Coordinates of C-alpha atoms and ligand atoms in Angstrom, one line a residue:
M4 CA 4.9 2.3 25.0
D5 CA 1.4 1.8 23.7
K6 CA 0.8 0.7 20.2
R7 CA -0.2 4.0 18.7
A8 CA 2.5 5.9 20.5
R9 CA 5.1 3.5 19.2
F10 CA 3.8 3.8 15.7
L11 CA 3.7 7.6 15.8
A12 CA 7.2 7.7 17.3
A13 CA 8.6 5.5 14.5
L14 CA 6.8 7.7 11.9
A15 CA 8.4 10.7 13.5
R16 CA 11.8 8.9 13.4
Q17 CA 12.1 9.1 17.1
P18 CA 13.3 6.4 19.5
V19 CA 11.1 3.4 20.2
D20 CA 11.3 0.4 22.6
R21 CA 11.1 -1.8 19.5
P22 CA 10.1 -1.2 15.9
P23 CA 6.3 -1.2 15.4
V24 CA 4.8 -3.9 13.1
W25 CA 1.8 -4.1 10.7
L26 CA 1.5 -6.2 7.6
M27 CA 0.4 -5.2 4.1
R28 CA -2.9 -6.8 3.2
Q29 CA -3.2 -7.9 6.9
A30 CA -7.0 -7.9 6.6
G31 CA -7.2 -10.0 3.4
R32 CA -8.3 -13.3 2.1
Y33 CA -6.2 -15.5 4.4
L34 CA -8.4 -14.7 7.3
P35 CA -11.7 -16.7 7.9
G36 CA -13.3 -13.5 9.3
Y37 CA -12.7 -11.7 6.0
R38 CA -14.0 -14.7 4.0
A39 CA -17.2 -14.8 6.1
V40 CA -17.9 -11.2 5.5
R41 CA -17.3 -11.7 1.7
A42 CA -19.6 -14.7 1.7
E43 CA -22.4 -12.3 2.4
H44 CA -21.3 -9.1 0.8
G45 CA -19.7 -8.0 -2.6
F46 CA -16.2 -6.6 -2.5
W47 CA -17.3 -3.1 -3.4
D48 CA -20.1 -3.3 -0.8
V49 CA -17.5 -3.9 1.9
C50 CA -15.5 -0.9 0.7
H51 CA -18.6 1.3 0.5
T52 CA -20.0 0.5 3.9
P53 CA -17.9 1.9 6.8
E54 CA -19.2 -0.6 9.3
L55 CA -18.2 -3.6 7.1
S56 CA -14.8 -2.0 6.2
T57 CA -14.1 -1.5 9.9
R58 CA -15.2 -5.0 10.8
V59 CA -12.8 -6.4 8.3
A60 CA -9.9 -4.1 9.3
L61 CA -10.3 -5.1 12.9
E62 CA -10.0 -8.9 12.2
P63 CA -6.2 -9.0 12.2
L64 CA -6.0 -6.7 15.2
K65 CA -8.1 -9.2 17.2
K66 CA -5.8 -12.1 16.3
F67 CA -2.3 -10.5 16.4
P68 CA -0.7 -7.8 18.5
L69 CA -0.1 -5.5 15.5
D70 CA 0.6 -1.8 16.2
A71 CA -1.4 -0.3 13.3
A72 CA -4.5 -0.9 11.3
I73 CA -4.9 -0.1 7.6
V74 CA -8.3 1.0 6.4
F75 CA -10.0 -1.7 4.4
S76 CA -10.5 -0.5 0.8
D77 CA -8.7 -0.7 -2.5
I78 CA -6.5 1.3 -4.8
L79 CA -8.9 0.8 -7.7
I80 CA -11.7 2.9 -6.1
V81 CA -10.2 5.9 -8.0
P82 CA -10.5 4.5 -11.6
E83 CA -13.9 3.1 -10.6
A84 CA -15.1 6.5 -9.4
L85 CA -13.8 8.0 -12.7
G86 CA -16.1 5.7 -14.6
A87 CA -13.9 2.7 -15.6
G88 CA -16.4 0.1 -14.4
V89 CA -14.1 -2.1 -12.3
T90 CA -15.2 -5.6 -11.2
F91 CA -13.4 -8.5 -9.6
E92 CA -14.0 -11.9 -11.2
K93 CA -14.0 -14.8 -8.7
G94 CA -10.5 -15.8 -7.9
E95 CA -9.1 -13.5 -10.5
G96 CA -7.8 -9.9 -10.7
P97 CA -9.7 -6.8 -11.5
V98 CA -11.5 -6.3 -14.9
F99 CA -12.1 -2.9 -16.4
E100 CA -15.1 -2.3 -18.5
R101 CA -13.6 0.8 -20.1
T102 CA -9.8 1.1 -20.7
M103 CA -7.9 4.4 -21.2
R104 CA -6.1 4.1 -24.5
S105 CA -6.8 7.4 -26.3
R106 CA -7.3 11.1 -25.6
D107 CA -11.0 10.5 -26.1
D108 CA -11.0 7.8 -23.5
L109 CA -9.3 10.2 -21.0
K110 CA -12.0 12.9 -21.8
Q111 CA -14.6 10.3 -20.8
W112 CA -13.4 10.2 -17.2
N113 CA -15.8 11.9 -15.0
T114 CA -13.9 14.2 -12.6
T115 CA -16.9 16.3 -11.6
G116 CA -17.9 15.4 -8.0
L117 CA -15.1 12.8 -7.8
M118 CA -14.4 13.4 -4.1
E119 CA -18.1 13.0 -3.3
R120 CA -18.1 9.7 -5.0
L121 CA -15.0 8.7 -3.1
A122 CA -16.3 10.0 0.3
F123 CA -16.9 6.4 1.5
M124 CA -13.1 6.0 1.8
P125 CA -12.5 8.8 4.3
N126 CA -15.8 7.8 5.9
A127 CA -14.3 4.4 6.5
V128 CA -11.2 5.9 8.0
R129 CA -13.4 8.0 10.3
H130 CA -15.4 5.0 11.4
L131 CA -12.2 3.0 12.0
A132 CA -10.6 5.8 14.0
K133 CA -13.7 6.2 16.1
T134 CA -13.9 2.5 16.8
L135 CA -10.2 2.2 17.7
A136 CA -10.2 5.3 19.9
G137 CA -6.5 5.7 19.8
S138 CA -5.6 2.1 20.6
H139 CA -3.6 1.6 17.3
G140 CA -2.0 3.6 14.6
I141 CA -4.0 4.1 11.4
L142 CA -2.8 4.0 7.8
G143 CA -4.7 5.4 4.9
F144 CA -3.6 4.7 1.4
A145 CA -4.0 5.2 -2.4
G146 CA -2.6 3.8 -5.5
A147 CA 0.4 5.7 -6.9
P148 CA -0.2 7.5 -10.3
F149 CA 1.8 5.1 -12.4
T150 CA 0.2 1.9 -11.0
L151 CA -3.3 3.4 -11.4
F152 CA -2.4 4.5 -15.0
A153 CA -1.1 1.0 -15.7
Y154 CA -4.3 -0.8 -14.6
S155 CA -6.4 1.8 -16.5
V156 CA -4.7 1.4 -19.8
E157 CA -4.3 -2.4 -19.5
G158 CA -7.8 -2.9 -18.3
G159 CA -6.8 -5.3 -15.5
G160 CA -3.8 -7.1 -14.1
S161 CA -0.9 -8.2 -16.3
D162 CA 2.7 -9.6 -16.1
D163 CA 4.2 -6.8 -18.2
F164 CA 1.5 -4.1 -18.6
R165 CA 2.5 -3.8 -22.2
H166 CA -0.2 -1.5 -23.4
A167 CA 0.5 0.9 -20.6
R168 CA 4.2 0.9 -21.0
A169 CA 4.0 1.1 -24.8
M170 CA 2.0 4.3 -24.4
L171 CA 5.0 5.9 -22.7
T172 CA 6.6 6.0 -26.2
T173 CA 3.5 6.1 -28.5
D174 CA 1.8 9.0 -26.6
P175 CA 3.9 10.3 -23.7
G176 CA 1.7 13.4 -23.4
L177 CA -1.4 11.4 -22.8
A178 CA 0.4 9.1 -20.3
R179 CA 1.6 12.2 -18.4
D180 CA -1.8 13.8 -18.4
A181 CA -3.5 10.7 -17.1
M182 CA -0.9 10.3 -14.4
N183 CA -1.3 14.0 -13.4
L184 CA -5.0 13.5 -13.2
F185 CA -4.5 10.5 -10.9
A186 CA -1.9 12.5 -8.9
D187 CA -4.5 15.2 -8.2
A188 CA -7.2 12.7 -7.3
I189 CA -5.1 10.7 -4.9
A190 CA -3.7 13.8 -3.3
E191 CA -7.2 15.0 -2.4
L192 CA -8.2 11.5 -1.4
C193 CA -5.2 11.2 0.9
L194 CA -5.8 14.6 2.5
A195 CA -9.4 13.6 3.2
Q196 CA -8.2 10.3 4.9
L197 CA -5.6 12.3 7.0
A198 CA -8.3 14.7 8.0
A199 CA -10.5 11.8 9.0
G200 CA -8.0 10.4 11.4
A201 CA -5.3 8.5 9.4
D202 CA -1.8 8.9 11.0
A203 CA 0.0 8.4 7.7
V204 CA -0.7 7.4 4.1
Q205 CA 0.9 4.8 1.9
L206 CA 1.1 5.1 -1.8
F207 CA 1.2 1.7 -3.5
D208 CA 3.3 1.7 -6.7
T209 CA 3.0 -2.0 -7.1
W210 CA 4.0 -2.0 -10.8
G211 CA 6.5 0.8 -10.6
G212 CA 9.4 -1.8 -10.6
L213 CA 8.5 -2.7 -14.2
L214 CA 10.0 0.6 -15.3
D215 CA 13.7 1.3 -15.7
K216 CA 15.4 4.2 -14.0
A217 CA 15.0 6.6 -16.8
D218 CA 11.3 5.9 -17.4
Y219 CA 10.6 5.9 -13.6
R220 CA 12.3 9.3 -13.3
A221 CA 10.6 10.7 -16.4
F222 CA 7.0 9.5 -15.8
A223 CA 6.4 8.1 -12.3
V224 CA 8.4 10.6 -10.3
P225 CA 6.8 13.9 -11.5
A226 CA 3.3 12.6 -10.8
L227 CA 4.4 11.2 -7.4
N228 CA 6.0 14.5 -6.4
R229 CA 2.9 16.4 -7.6
A230 CA 0.7 14.3 -5.3
A231 CA 3.2 14.2 -2.4
A232 CA 3.7 18.0 -2.4
T233 CA 0.0 18.4 -1.7
I234 CA -0.4 15.6 0.8
R235 CA 2.5 16.6 2.9
K236 CA 0.8 20.0 3.6
A237 CA -1.2 18.0 6.2
G238 CA 2.1 17.5 8.1
K239 CA 1.7 13.7 8.3
P240 CA 4.1 11.2 6.6
V241 CA 3.7 9.8 3.1
I242 CA 5.2 6.3 2.6
L243 CA 5.9 5.0 -0.9
F244 CA 5.8 1.2 -1.7
I245 CA 7.4 0.0 -4.9
K246 CA 7.4 -3.7 -5.7
G247 CA 10.7 -4.7 -7.4
G248 CA 12.2 -1.2 -6.9
M249 CA 15.7 -2.2 -5.9
H250 CA 17.1 -0.8 -9.1
L251 CA 15.3 2.5 -8.4
L252 CA 16.9 3.4 -5.0
E253 CA 18.9 6.2 -6.6
V254 CA 15.8 7.7 -8.1
I255 CA 13.6 7.2 -5.0
K256 CA 16.1 9.3 -3.0
D257 CA 14.8 12.4 -4.8
I258 CA 11.1 11.7 -4.4
E259 CA 9.4 14.0 -1.9
V260 CA 8.1 11.2 0.3
D261 CA 8.9 10.7 4.0
G262 CA 9.3 7.0 3.9
V263 CA 9.8 4.0 1.6
S264 CA 8.4 0.5 2.0
L265 CA 10.9 -2.0 0.8
D266 CA 10.1 -5.2 -1.0
W267 CA 11.8 -8.5 0.1
R268 CA 14.7 -8.1 -2.3
T269 CA 15.9 -4.8 -0.9
S270 CA 17.7 -5.0 2.4
Y271 CA 17.5 -2.4 5.2
S272 CA 21.2 -1.8 5.0
E273 CA 21.2 -1.0 1.3
A274 CA 18.1 1.2 1.7
R275 CA 19.6 3.1 4.6
A276 CA 22.7 3.8 2.7
A277 CA 20.8 4.9 -0.5
L278 CA 18.0 6.8 1.3
P279 CA 19.5 8.7 4.2
G280 CA 16.9 10.3 6.5
K281 CA 13.9 8.4 5.1
L282 CA 11.6 6.3 7.2
L283 CA 12.0 2.7 6.2
Q284 CA 9.5 -0.1 6.2
G285 CA 9.5 -3.8 5.2
Q286 CA 10.8 -6.2 4.0
L287 CA 10.1 -9.8 4.9
D288 CA 9.2 -12.1 2.0
P289 CA 5.4 -12.9 2.1
V290 CA 6.4 -16.4 0.8
L291 CA 8.5 -17.0 3.9
L292 CA 5.1 -17.4 5.7
F293 CA 4.6 -20.6 3.8
G294 CA 7.8 -22.1 5.2
S295 CA 8.6 -23.5 8.6
E296 CA 7.8 -21.5 11.8
A297 CA 11.4 -21.7 12.8
A298 CA 12.5 -20.0 9.6
V299 CA 9.8 -17.3 10.1
R300 CA 11.1 -16.6 13.6
E301 CA 14.8 -16.7 12.6
R302 CA 14.3 -14.4 9.5
T303 CA 12.2 -11.9 11.5
R304 CA 14.9 -11.7 14.2
A305 CA 17.5 -11.3 11.5
V306 CA 15.6 -8.3 10.1
L307 CA 15.2 -6.8 13.6
D308 CA 18.9 -7.2 14.3
E309 CA 19.8 -5.6 10.9
I310 CA 17.5 -2.7 11.8
N311 CA 19.2 -2.4 15.2
R312 CA 22.7 -2.2 13.6
L313 CA 21.8 0.5 11.1
P314 CA 24.0 3.6 11.2
G315 CA 21.9 6.1 13.1
G316 CA 20.1 3.4 15.0
P317 CA 16.7 1.6 14.8
G318 CA 14.5 4.7 14.9
G319 CA 12.3 5.4 11.9
C320 CA 11.8 1.7 10.9
I321 CA 8.6 -0.3 10.7
V322 CA 8.6 -4.0 10.4
N323 CA 6.3 -5.3 7.6
L324 CA 6.3 -7.7 4.7
G325 CA 7.8 -6.8 1.3
H326 CA 4.4 -7.2 -0.4
G327 CA 0.9 -8.2 0.7
I328 CA 0.1 -11.4 2.6
L329 CA -1.0 -14.0 0.2
P330 CA -4.3 -16.0 0.3
Q331 CA -3.9 -19.3 2.1
T332 CA -1.0 -18.0 4.3
P333 CA -1.0 -20.1 7.6
E334 CA -2.2 -17.9 10.5
T335 CA 0.3 -19.6 12.8
N336 CA 3.2 -18.2 10.8
V337 CA 1.7 -14.7 10.8
A338 CA 1.4 -15.1 14.6
A339 CA 5.0 -16.2 14.9
L340 CA 6.3 -13.2 12.9
V341 CA 4.4 -10.7 15.0
D342 CA 5.4 -12.5 18.2
E343 CA 9.1 -12.2 17.4
V344 CA 8.7 -8.5 16.8
V345 CA 6.7 -8.0 20.0
R346 CA 9.2 -9.9 22.1
W347 CA 12.3 -8.3 20.6
R348 CA 14.4 -5.8 22.6
A349 CA 17.6 -4.1 21.5
Ligands
1CP408 O1 -5.4 -5.5 4.7 C1 -5.9 -5.3 3.6 O2 -6.3 -6.2 2.8 C2 -6.0 -3.8 3.2 C3 -6.9 -3.5 2.1 C4 -6.3 -3.5 0.7 C5 -5.2 -2.8 0.2 C6 -4.3 -1.9 0.9 C7 -6.9 -4.3 -0.3 C8 -8.0 -5.2 -0.2 N1 -6.2 -3.9 -1.5 C9 -5.2 -3.1 -1.2 C10 -4.3 -2.4 -2.1 C11 -4.2 -2.9 -3.5 N2 -5.2 -3.3 -4.4 C12 -3.0 -3.0 -4.2 C13 -1.6 -2.5 -3.7 C14 -1.0 -3.5 -2.8 C15 -0.5 -4.7 -3.4 O3 0.3 -4.6 -4.4 O4 -1.0 -5.8 -3.0 C16 -3.2 -3.5 -5.5 C17 -2.2 -3.7 -6.6 C18 -4.6 -3.7 -5.6 C19 -5.4 -4.2 -6.8 C20 -6.2 -5.3 -6.4 N3 -7.4 -5.3 -5.8 C21 -5.9 -6.7 -6.7 C22 -4.6 -7.2 -7.3 C23 -4.9 -7.5 -8.7 C24 -3.6 -7.9 -9.5 O5 -3.3 -7.1 -10.5 O6 -2.9 -8.8 -9.1 C25 -6.9 -7.5 -6.1 C26 -7.1 -9.0 -6.2 C27 -7.9 -6.5 -5.6 C28 -9.1 -6.9 -4.8 C29 -8.9 -6.9 -3.4 N4 -8.5 -5.8 -2.6 C30 -8.4 -6.1 -1.3 C31 -8.8 -7.5 -1.2 C32 -8.8 -8.2 0.1 C33 -9.1 -7.9 -2.5 C34 -9.6 -9.3 -2.8 C35 -11.1 -9.2 -3.1 C36 -11.8 -10.5 -2.8 O7 -11.8 -11.3 -3.7 O8 -12.4 -10.6 -1.7

């Protein structure tokens, strides 16, 4: 099977010769090719320029026999386009010039012409698709409503996102309205990426695991379902990633997404039992890549064997990490992981 055919078959939950593999943040800071581009261009410039975005997205494909590419961009392009003023300080997380902490703040968000301001993202997908010419699968993506809400209220990264989570009790109506606004924006953005050539989209709910079941169900799920209902009209799969979402499996079952990307603490067997019929992706620990090559190979084979033993068979599974590759990850271990998948046969 060629790479794209394998990726599309797995997305369609059809039989494959082996599960396809791609890695979250595969084009990131651990690659010298990425760092070289960043030495000359600002982060937003890379996102805004389809040629640069594609150049960075291709770096990992040149090094490793991955089955799919992910468009190079960021989830925070949406709050940035709404007017939040997002910058990335050197070596640190994002910083928002304007946070969303009141009804007035929400009113300041500029939704007029939003998709025109975000057109660079589907344009990057189009450029990537044209360059790859069908050689690899292509993923588009967006931030999930709760995670975008969390960054926008907090004004940057955080361990506990206390301002955002406090708003769920101090002003739940405002929190819901903001998440619905994000839901509509990401739905349109994802549809534009799918029309531009993406084979599937992934919604990153990186901070969703901070919520307990009741809050996830009450706040995150309605906005996710609102977005997913629109995106799925394109007839292509929507995959949801939640970091630390193992306590949410029972809630995730009822979310209208086609697939779920598991973090490293959630096993395929547990997920298959809790989420019958859903496409599954994941779930190797990104920190494993800092250990010995032998361990990387052994754990990768263990996940492949687990996938192969799943009730209903190994169809509909995509090997990946349980979160993004970390900066300074040794490339030799990334190569070892991908090599084990490529060589594996049932
Ligand atoms: O292969 C790839 O790197 C794909 C492109 C990609 C994706 C899918 C980037 C590039 N960012 C993302 C998604 C993203 N961005 C997520 C969801 C996935 C995840 O949890 O890792 C999140 C939470 C962000 C927000 C963000 N953008 C952060 C994290 C901040 C925090 O709170 O810890 C950071 C550091 C960025 C900037 C960014 N985005 C991407 C890169 C390579 C970078 C680093 C920028 C640089 O300094 O060069």
